Tab-separated table of C-alpha atoms and ligand atoms in Angstrom:
chain	number	residue	atom	x	y	z
A	630	MET	CA	0.070	0.080	-0.138
A	631	LEU	CA	3.022	2.340	-0.682
A	632	SER	CA	1.589	6.238	-1.171
A	633	PRO	CA	4.032	8.588	-2.616
A	634	LEU	CA	6.329	10.946	-0.500
A	635	GLU	CA	6.312	14.560	-2.418
A	636	LYS	CA	8.512	17.441	-2.055
A	637	LEU	CA	6.653	21.013	-1.512
A	638	GLU	CA	8.803	23.410	-3.371
A	639	HIS	CA	7.953	27.008	-2.436
A	640	ALA	CA	10.264	30.468	-1.951
A	641	PHE	CA	8.873	30.283	1.330
A	642	LEU	CA	10.377	26.962	2.323
A	643	SER	CA	13.705	27.649	0.616
A	644	GLU	CA	13.883	31.385	2.550
A	645	ARG	CA	13.230	29.520	5.805
A	646	GLN	CA	15.950	26.663	4.747
A	647	VAL	CA	13.548	24.043	5.577
A	648	GLU	CA	12.352	20.895	3.368
A	649	VAL	CA	8.750	19.794	3.972
A	650	TRP	CA	7.670	16.414	2.273
A	651	ILE	CA	4.070	15.374	2.280
A	652	LYS	CA	3.132	11.603	2.732
A	653	ARG	CA	0.099	11.074	0.456
A	654	ASP	CA	-2.046	8.803	2.241
A	655	ASP	CA	-4.754	10.512	0.719
A	656	LEU	CA	-3.615	8.866	-2.465
A	657	ILE	CA	-4.482	5.135	-1.093
A	658	HIS	CA	-8.017	5.721	-1.961
A	659	PRO	CA	-9.564	8.518	-3.861
A	660	ILE	CA	-11.793	9.326	-1.116
A	661	ILE	CA	-11.555	7.108	2.139
A	662	SER	CA	-8.892	8.572	4.889
A	663	GLY	CA	-5.919	6.903	4.435
A	664	ASN	CA	-5.009	6.928	8.230
A	665	LYS	CA	-8.184	5.524	8.773
A	666	TYR	CA	-7.337	2.366	6.425
A	667	ARG	CA	-3.828	2.090	7.887
A	668	LYS	CA	-5.673	2.021	11.707
A	669	LEU	CA	-7.890	-0.635	10.576
A	670	ILE	CA	-6.185	-3.289	8.246
A	671	TYR	CA	-4.316	-5.464	10.603
A	672	LEU	CA	-7.309	-5.621	12.920
A	673	LEU	CA	-9.261	-6.728	9.840
A	674	LYS	CA	-6.828	-9.287	9.030
A	675	LYS	CA	-6.785	-10.827	12.306
A	676	LEU	CA	-11.103	-10.951	12.543
A	677	LYS	CA	-10.578	-12.716	9.185
A	678	ASN	CA	-8.521	-15.102	10.252
A	679	ASP	CA	-10.591	-15.607	13.711
A	680	GLY	CA	-13.817	-15.888	11.435
A	681	VAL	CA	-15.404	-13.179	12.683
A	682	LYS	CA	-18.135	-12.641	10.117
A	683	ARG	CA	-20.398	-9.091	11.255
A	684	VAL	CA	-18.532	-6.019	12.688
A	685	LEU	CA	-20.007	-2.970	14.355
A	686	THR	CA	-18.610	0.367	14.921
A	687	PHE	CA	-19.544	3.995	15.808
A	688	GLY	CA	-19.450	7.231	14.330
A	689	GLY	CA	-21.184	10.628	13.652
A	690	ALA	CA	-22.891	11.575	10.413
A	691	TYR	CA	-20.236	13.183	8.461
A	692	SER	CA	-17.446	10.459	9.916
A	693	ASN	CA	-14.507	9.757	7.967
A	694	HIS	CA	-14.226	6.545	10.314
A	695	ILE	CA	-18.039	5.447	9.128
A	696	HIS	CA	-16.932	6.389	5.507
A	697	ALA	CA	-13.591	4.518	5.513
A	698	SER	CA	-14.766	1.491	7.658
A	699	ALA	CA	-17.764	0.913	5.730
A	700	TYR	CA	-15.423	0.441	2.479
A	701	ALA	CA	-12.663	-1.727	4.307
A	702	PHE	CA	-15.226	-3.889	5.883
A	703	LYS	CA	-16.840	-4.800	2.498
A	704	LYS	CA	-13.463	-5.220	0.743
A	705	PHE	CA	-12.449	-7.789	3.385
A	706	GLY	CA	-16.022	-9.231	3.111
A	707	PHE	CA	-17.524	-8.421	6.865
A	708	GLU	CA	-21.130	-7.618	7.022
A	709	SER	CA	-21.381	-4.062	8.920
A	710	ILE	CA	-23.362	-2.157	11.368
A	711	GLY	CA	-22.906	1.514	11.497
A	712	VAL	CA	-24.284	3.218	15.003
A	713	ILE	CA	-24.566	6.519	14.133
A	714	ARG	CA	-25.319	9.395	16.530
A	715	GLY	CA	-28.605	11.093	16.242
A	716	ASP	CA	-32.036	9.576	16.022
A	717	GLU	CA	-33.236	12.452	14.432
A	718	LEU	CA	-31.399	11.306	11.258
A	719	LYS	CA	-33.392	8.449	11.133
A	720	ASN	CA	-36.262	9.755	8.915
A	721	LYS	CA	-33.934	12.277	6.743
A	722	PRO	CA	-32.328	11.636	3.324
A	723	LEU	CA	-28.676	10.389	3.787
A	724	ASN	CA	-25.920	12.855	3.386
A	725	LYS	CA	-23.100	11.662	1.073
A	726	THR	CA	-21.072	10.087	3.975
A	727	LEU	CA	-23.953	7.808	4.965
A	728	ARG	CA	-24.837	7.231	1.643
A	729	PHE	CA	-21.464	5.827	0.905
A	730	ALA	CA	-21.525	3.804	3.942
A	731	LYS	CA	-24.875	2.027	3.282
A	732	GLU	CA	-23.575	1.616	-0.438
A	733	ASN	CA	-21.021	-0.356	0.714
A	734	GLY	CA	-23.384	-2.507	2.483
A	735	MET	CA	-23.210	-0.726	6.234
A	736	GLN	CA	-26.679	-1.223	7.690
A	737	LEU	CA	-27.216	2.030	9.805
A	738	ASP	CA	-28.771	2.134	13.358
A	739	PHE	CA	-29.301	6.143	14.329
A	740	VAL	CA	-29.196	6.115	18.000
A	741	SER	CA	-30.017	9.035	20.335
A	742	ARG	CA	-27.247	11.454	21.351
A	743	SER	CA	-27.502	9.908	25.103
A	744	GLU	CA	-27.130	6.598	23.831
A	745	TYR	CA	-24.652	7.433	21.935
A	746	LYS	CA	-22.496	8.578	24.730
A	747	LYS	CA	-22.448	5.166	25.993
A	748	ARG	CA	-20.600	3.881	23.222
A	749	ASN	CA	-17.321	2.967	25.918
A	750	ASP	CA	-19.721	1.567	28.270
A	751	LEU	CA	-18.876	-1.989	28.852
A	752	ASP	CA	-22.395	-3.274	29.610
A	753	TYR	CA	-23.911	-1.403	26.862
A	754	LEU	CA	-21.025	-2.814	24.662
A	755	LYS	CA	-21.984	-6.204	25.728
A	756	TRP	CA	-25.535	-5.616	24.714
A	757	LEU	CA	-24.708	-4.227	21.718
A	758	SER	CA	-22.666	-7.400	20.551
A	759	LYS	CA	-25.446	-9.737	21.895
A	760	LYS	CA	-28.100	-7.925	19.723
A	761	TYR	CA	-26.066	-7.858	16.263
A	762	ASN	CA	-23.959	-10.784	17.270
A	763	ALA	CA	-20.945	-8.447	15.992
A	764	TYR	CA	-17.487	-7.567	16.834
A	765	ILE	CA	-17.250	-4.340	17.976
A	766	ILE	CA	-14.632	-1.618	16.921
A	767	PRO	CA	-14.408	1.757	18.450
A	768	GLY	CA	-15.623	4.938	16.870
A	769	GLY	CA	-12.366	6.277	14.878
A	770	GLY	CA	-11.054	2.737	14.529
A	771	THR	CA	-8.300	3.057	16.966
A	772	THR	CA	-7.276	-0.454	18.663
A	773	TYR	CA	-4.177	-2.313	19.734
A	774	CYS	CA	-4.005	-3.651	16.234
A	775	SER	CA	-4.090	-0.055	14.823
A	776	LYS	CA	-0.258	0.650	15.127
A	777	PHE	CA	0.995	-1.780	12.915
A	778	GLY	CA	-0.440	-0.313	10.056
A	779	LEU	CA	1.396	3.177	10.896
A	780	ILE	CA	4.552	1.398	11.523
A	781	ASP	CA	4.159	0.096	8.031
A	782	MET	CA	3.667	3.521	6.894
A	783	VAL	CA	6.838	5.221	8.821
A	784	LYS	CA	8.665	2.101	7.133
A	785	GLU	CA	7.998	3.376	3.878
A	786	ILE	CA	8.865	6.700	4.492
A	787	ASN	CA	11.977	5.342	5.392
A	788	GLN	CA	12.504	3.286	2.231
A	789	GLN	CA	11.437	6.587	-0.042
A	790	ILE	CA	14.112	8.971	1.966
A	791	ASN	CA	17.098	8.527	3.722
A	792	HIS	CA	16.389	10.849	6.954
A	793	PHE	CA	14.038	13.255	8.381
A	794	ASP	CA	13.947	15.271	11.474
A	795	TYR	CA	10.390	16.002	12.028
A	796	ILE	CA	7.317	14.188	11.200
A	797	VAL	CA	3.920	16.233	11.822
A	798	CYS	CA	0.384	14.762	11.695
A	799	ALA	CA	-3.249	16.147	12.446
A	800	SER	CA	-5.092	14.388	15.684
A	801	GLY	CA	-8.470	13.638	16.451
A	802	THR	CA	-8.074	10.689	19.068
A	803	GLY	CA	-4.229	10.375	18.550
A	804	GLY	CA	-4.170	6.761	17.528
A	805	THR	CA	-2.605	7.817	14.211
A	806	PHE	CA	0.090	9.781	16.097
A	807	ALA	CA	0.590	7.233	18.336
A	808	GLY	CA	1.145	4.590	15.890
A	809	ILE	CA	3.572	6.933	13.718
A	810	CYS	CA	5.585	7.564	17.334
A	811	ALA	CA	5.651	3.645	17.695
A	812	GLY	CA	7.377	3.409	14.366
A	813	LEU	CA	9.920	6.034	15.202
A	814	ASN	CA	13.753	5.123	15.789
A	815	GLY	CA	14.382	7.867	18.437
A	816	PHE	CA	16.207	10.098	16.627
A	817	GLU	CA	13.152	11.839	14.835
A	818	LYS	CA	10.863	14.349	16.347
A	819	ALA	CA	7.232	14.014	16.145
A	820	VAL	CA	4.616	16.559	16.186
A	821	ALA	CA	1.192	16.192	16.799
A	822	ILE	CA	-1.600	18.952	16.007
A	823	PRO	CA	-5.088	18.540	17.584
A	824	VAL	CA	-7.706	19.277	15.817
A	825	LEU	CA	-10.124	19.957	18.780
A	826	LYS	CA	-9.672	21.609	22.190
A	827	GLY	CA	-8.589	19.796	25.380
A	828	ILE	CA	-7.498	16.481	23.938
A	829	ALA	CA	-3.514	16.596	24.620
A	830	ASP	CA	-3.719	14.279	27.466
A	831	ASP	CA	-5.561	12.059	25.872
A	832	VAL	CA	-3.112	12.068	22.625
A	833	ARG	CA	-0.129	11.750	25.304
A	834	LYS	CA	-1.748	8.810	26.977
A	835	LYS	CA	-2.094	7.073	23.793
A	836	VAL	CA	1.358	7.667	22.574
A	837	GLU	CA	2.448	6.211	25.962
A	838	SER	CA	0.093	3.180	25.536
A	839	PHE	CA	1.558	2.303	21.958
A	840	SER	CA	5.002	2.779	22.437
A	841	ASP	CA	7.989	4.201	24.735
A	842	PHE	CA	8.968	6.757	21.947
A	843	LYS	CA	9.397	10.068	24.074
A	844	ASN	CA	10.683	12.632	21.455
A	845	PHE	CA	7.190	14.137	20.683
A	846	LYS	CA	5.295	17.209	21.149
A	847	ILE	CA	1.450	17.941	21.001
A	848	ILE	CA	1.133	21.636	19.827
A	849	GLU	CA	-2.351	23.192	20.727
A	850	GLY	CA	-3.400	26.453	19.560
A	851	TYR	CA	-4.615	25.561	15.836
A	852	GLU	CA	-8.072	24.089	16.955
A	853	PHE	CA	-9.976	27.096	14.934
A	854	GLY	CA	-12.623	26.906	17.429
A	855	GLY	CA	-12.993	23.061	17.768
A	856	TYR	CA	-13.779	20.153	15.648
A	857	GLY	CA	-15.388	20.408	12.528
A	858	LYS	CA	-15.967	24.322	13.029
A	859	LYS	CA	-15.772	26.643	9.904
A	860	SER	CA	-13.487	29.254	9.237
A	861	ASP	CA	-12.908	31.738	6.695
A	862	LEU	CA	-8.926	32.043	7.456
A	863	LEU	CA	-8.799	28.292	7.449
A	864	MET	CA	-10.777	27.911	4.113
A	865	ASP	CA	-8.371	30.581	2.629
A	866	PHE	CA	-5.553	28.855	3.484
A	867	ILE	CA	-6.708	25.452	2.061
A	868	ASP	CA	-7.414	27.601	-1.502
A	869	ASN	CA	-4.159	29.167	-1.497
A	870	PHE	CA	-2.422	25.872	-0.378
A	871	TYR	CA	-4.289	24.439	-3.373
A	872	SER	CA	-3.438	26.759	-5.704
A	873	ASP	CA	0.176	26.889	-4.722
A	874	PHE	CA	0.861	22.879	-4.845
A	875	GLY	CA	-2.271	21.613	-6.317
A	876	ILE	CA	-3.076	19.252	-3.483
A	877	GLN	CA	-6.053	19.414	-1.934
A	878	LEU	CA	-6.564	19.789	1.884
A	879	GLU	CA	-9.734	19.577	4.100
A	880	GLN	CA	-11.073	21.734	7.043
A	881	VAL	CA	-11.580	19.330	9.632
A	882	TYR	CA	-7.824	17.545	10.037
A	883	THR	CA	-5.125	18.329	7.217
A	884	GLY	CA	-6.170	21.957	6.827
A	885	LYS	CA	-5.373	22.877	10.222
A	886	MET	CA	-2.248	20.540	10.578
A	887	MET	CA	-0.869	22.070	7.249
A	888	TYR	CA	-1.519	25.450	8.269
A	889	ALA	CA	0.118	24.875	11.657
A	890	LEU	CA	2.984	23.751	9.871
A	891	PHE	CA	3.445	26.579	7.988
A	892	ASP	CA	2.915	29.003	10.925
A	893	LEU	CA	5.271	27.068	12.936
A	894	ILE	CA	7.925	27.416	10.188
A	895	LYS	CA	7.273	31.219	9.918
A	896	ASN	CA	7.801	31.419	13.614
A	897	ASN	CA	11.385	29.438	13.411
A	898	HIS	CA	10.338	26.576	15.318
A	899	PHE	CA	12.259	24.366	13.357
A	900	LYS	CA	16.045	24.773	12.909
A	901	SER	CA	17.443	25.574	9.625
A	902	GLY	CA	18.284	22.710	7.529
A	903	SER	CA	15.094	20.564	8.778
A	904	ARG	CA	13.547	18.001	6.885
A	905	ILE	CA	9.886	17.570	7.743
A	906	ILE	CA	7.584	15.098	6.678
A	907	ALA	CA	3.703	16.151	6.866
A	908	VAL	CA	1.460	13.216	6.824
A	909	HIS	CA	-1.776	13.801	4.462
A	910	THR	CA	-4.111	11.549	6.261
A	911	GLY	CA	-6.635	12.003	3.562
A	912	GLY	CA	-10.323	12.867	4.750
A	913	LEU	CA	-11.248	14.412	1.460
A	914	GLN	CA	-14.819	13.075	1.653
A	915	GLY	CA	-15.405	15.905	4.181
A	916	LEU	CA	-14.120	18.661	2.487
A	917	LEU	CA	-16.744	21.543	2.567
A	918	LYS	CA	-17.316	23.613	-0.740
A	919	LYS	CA	-17.143	27.335	0.155
A	920	ASP	CA	-20.236	28.132	-1.543
A	921	ILE	CA	-22.337	25.461	0.403
A	922	VAL	CA	-20.796	26.045	3.806
B	1992	PLP	C1	-9.286	10.603	11.522
B	1992	PLP	C2	-8.371	11.329	10.956
B	1992	PLP	C3	-7.481	12.013	11.841
B	1992	PLP	C4	-7.219	11.799	12.900
B	1992	PLP	O1	-7.092	10.297	13.431
B	1992	PLP	P1	-6.567	9.908	15.425
B	1992	PLP	O2	-6.079	8.841	15.045
B	1992	PLP	O3	-8.002	10.033	15.191
B	1992	PLP	O4	-6.243	10.888	15.617
B	1992	PLP	C5	-6.647	12.675	10.857
B	1992	PLP	N1	-6.537	12.880	9.604
B	1992	PLP	C6	-7.616	12.615	8.702
B	1992	PLP	C7	-7.936	13.038	7.718
B	1992	PLP	C8	-8.548	11.957	9.660
B	1992	PLP	O5	-9.689	11.218	8.980
């Protein structure tokens, strides 16, 4: 599942004497989030071997995880159930994320917000798993197997380039970032950009649960008001980035990560001569077009 590693060429970057390379996990599939695929793949192989037939997972109506996992479940031949936040959606037309999930064979079960809150509650999960006779995968798709898919990604980078100093990635649950950290050898530095407020501790715990890697930083302040919030500044950045580099970002994850990276470069956060890898985790299915926001 090799994805390309591309160098960004721009006068701003040469002036600042840093190199930025972008790991194109968005190209793993035209619309699914590459990181979601990486996080799931080892678990799905194992479940297949174990003879599991049906899986169940959770997500909101615009969830990249629901979108990507529905596709991956189908590809591996599982039946699947998506428990979706918001029972008010039950009788409404499906949005494009949910439509895609359904078209890929996912059965959608809309639950109230209060029921959805129980999604990490053991008794509730037991009940759900019995109800559907399904193996349960947490929302976001991070499991103990996830790191192996990300370790593979870091190995790919190491085959594509002979060294790098930093690797930067957007974080929601921190699973992707923790998996990346588990794949580093200790000389590189890893930087997480949280896309929602107040999650730095959770991200730190994730990293500690996946490996002993210590050389990481979680840089807050680039949440743009919180998860999925709209910002003109961010949308303009995404547009400009597209005109400069021909690479599409989106406003929930990769736009914030790249905005943060450029801002940190501007503020001389990285010493000159640094080679930085920015991970494009995908997520373009969630891209808002400016005129329909
Ligand atoms: C889910 C997602 C992330 C965040 O991944 P976590 O493992 O939850 O931190 C980053 N980028 C994109 C595009 C995603 O869909």
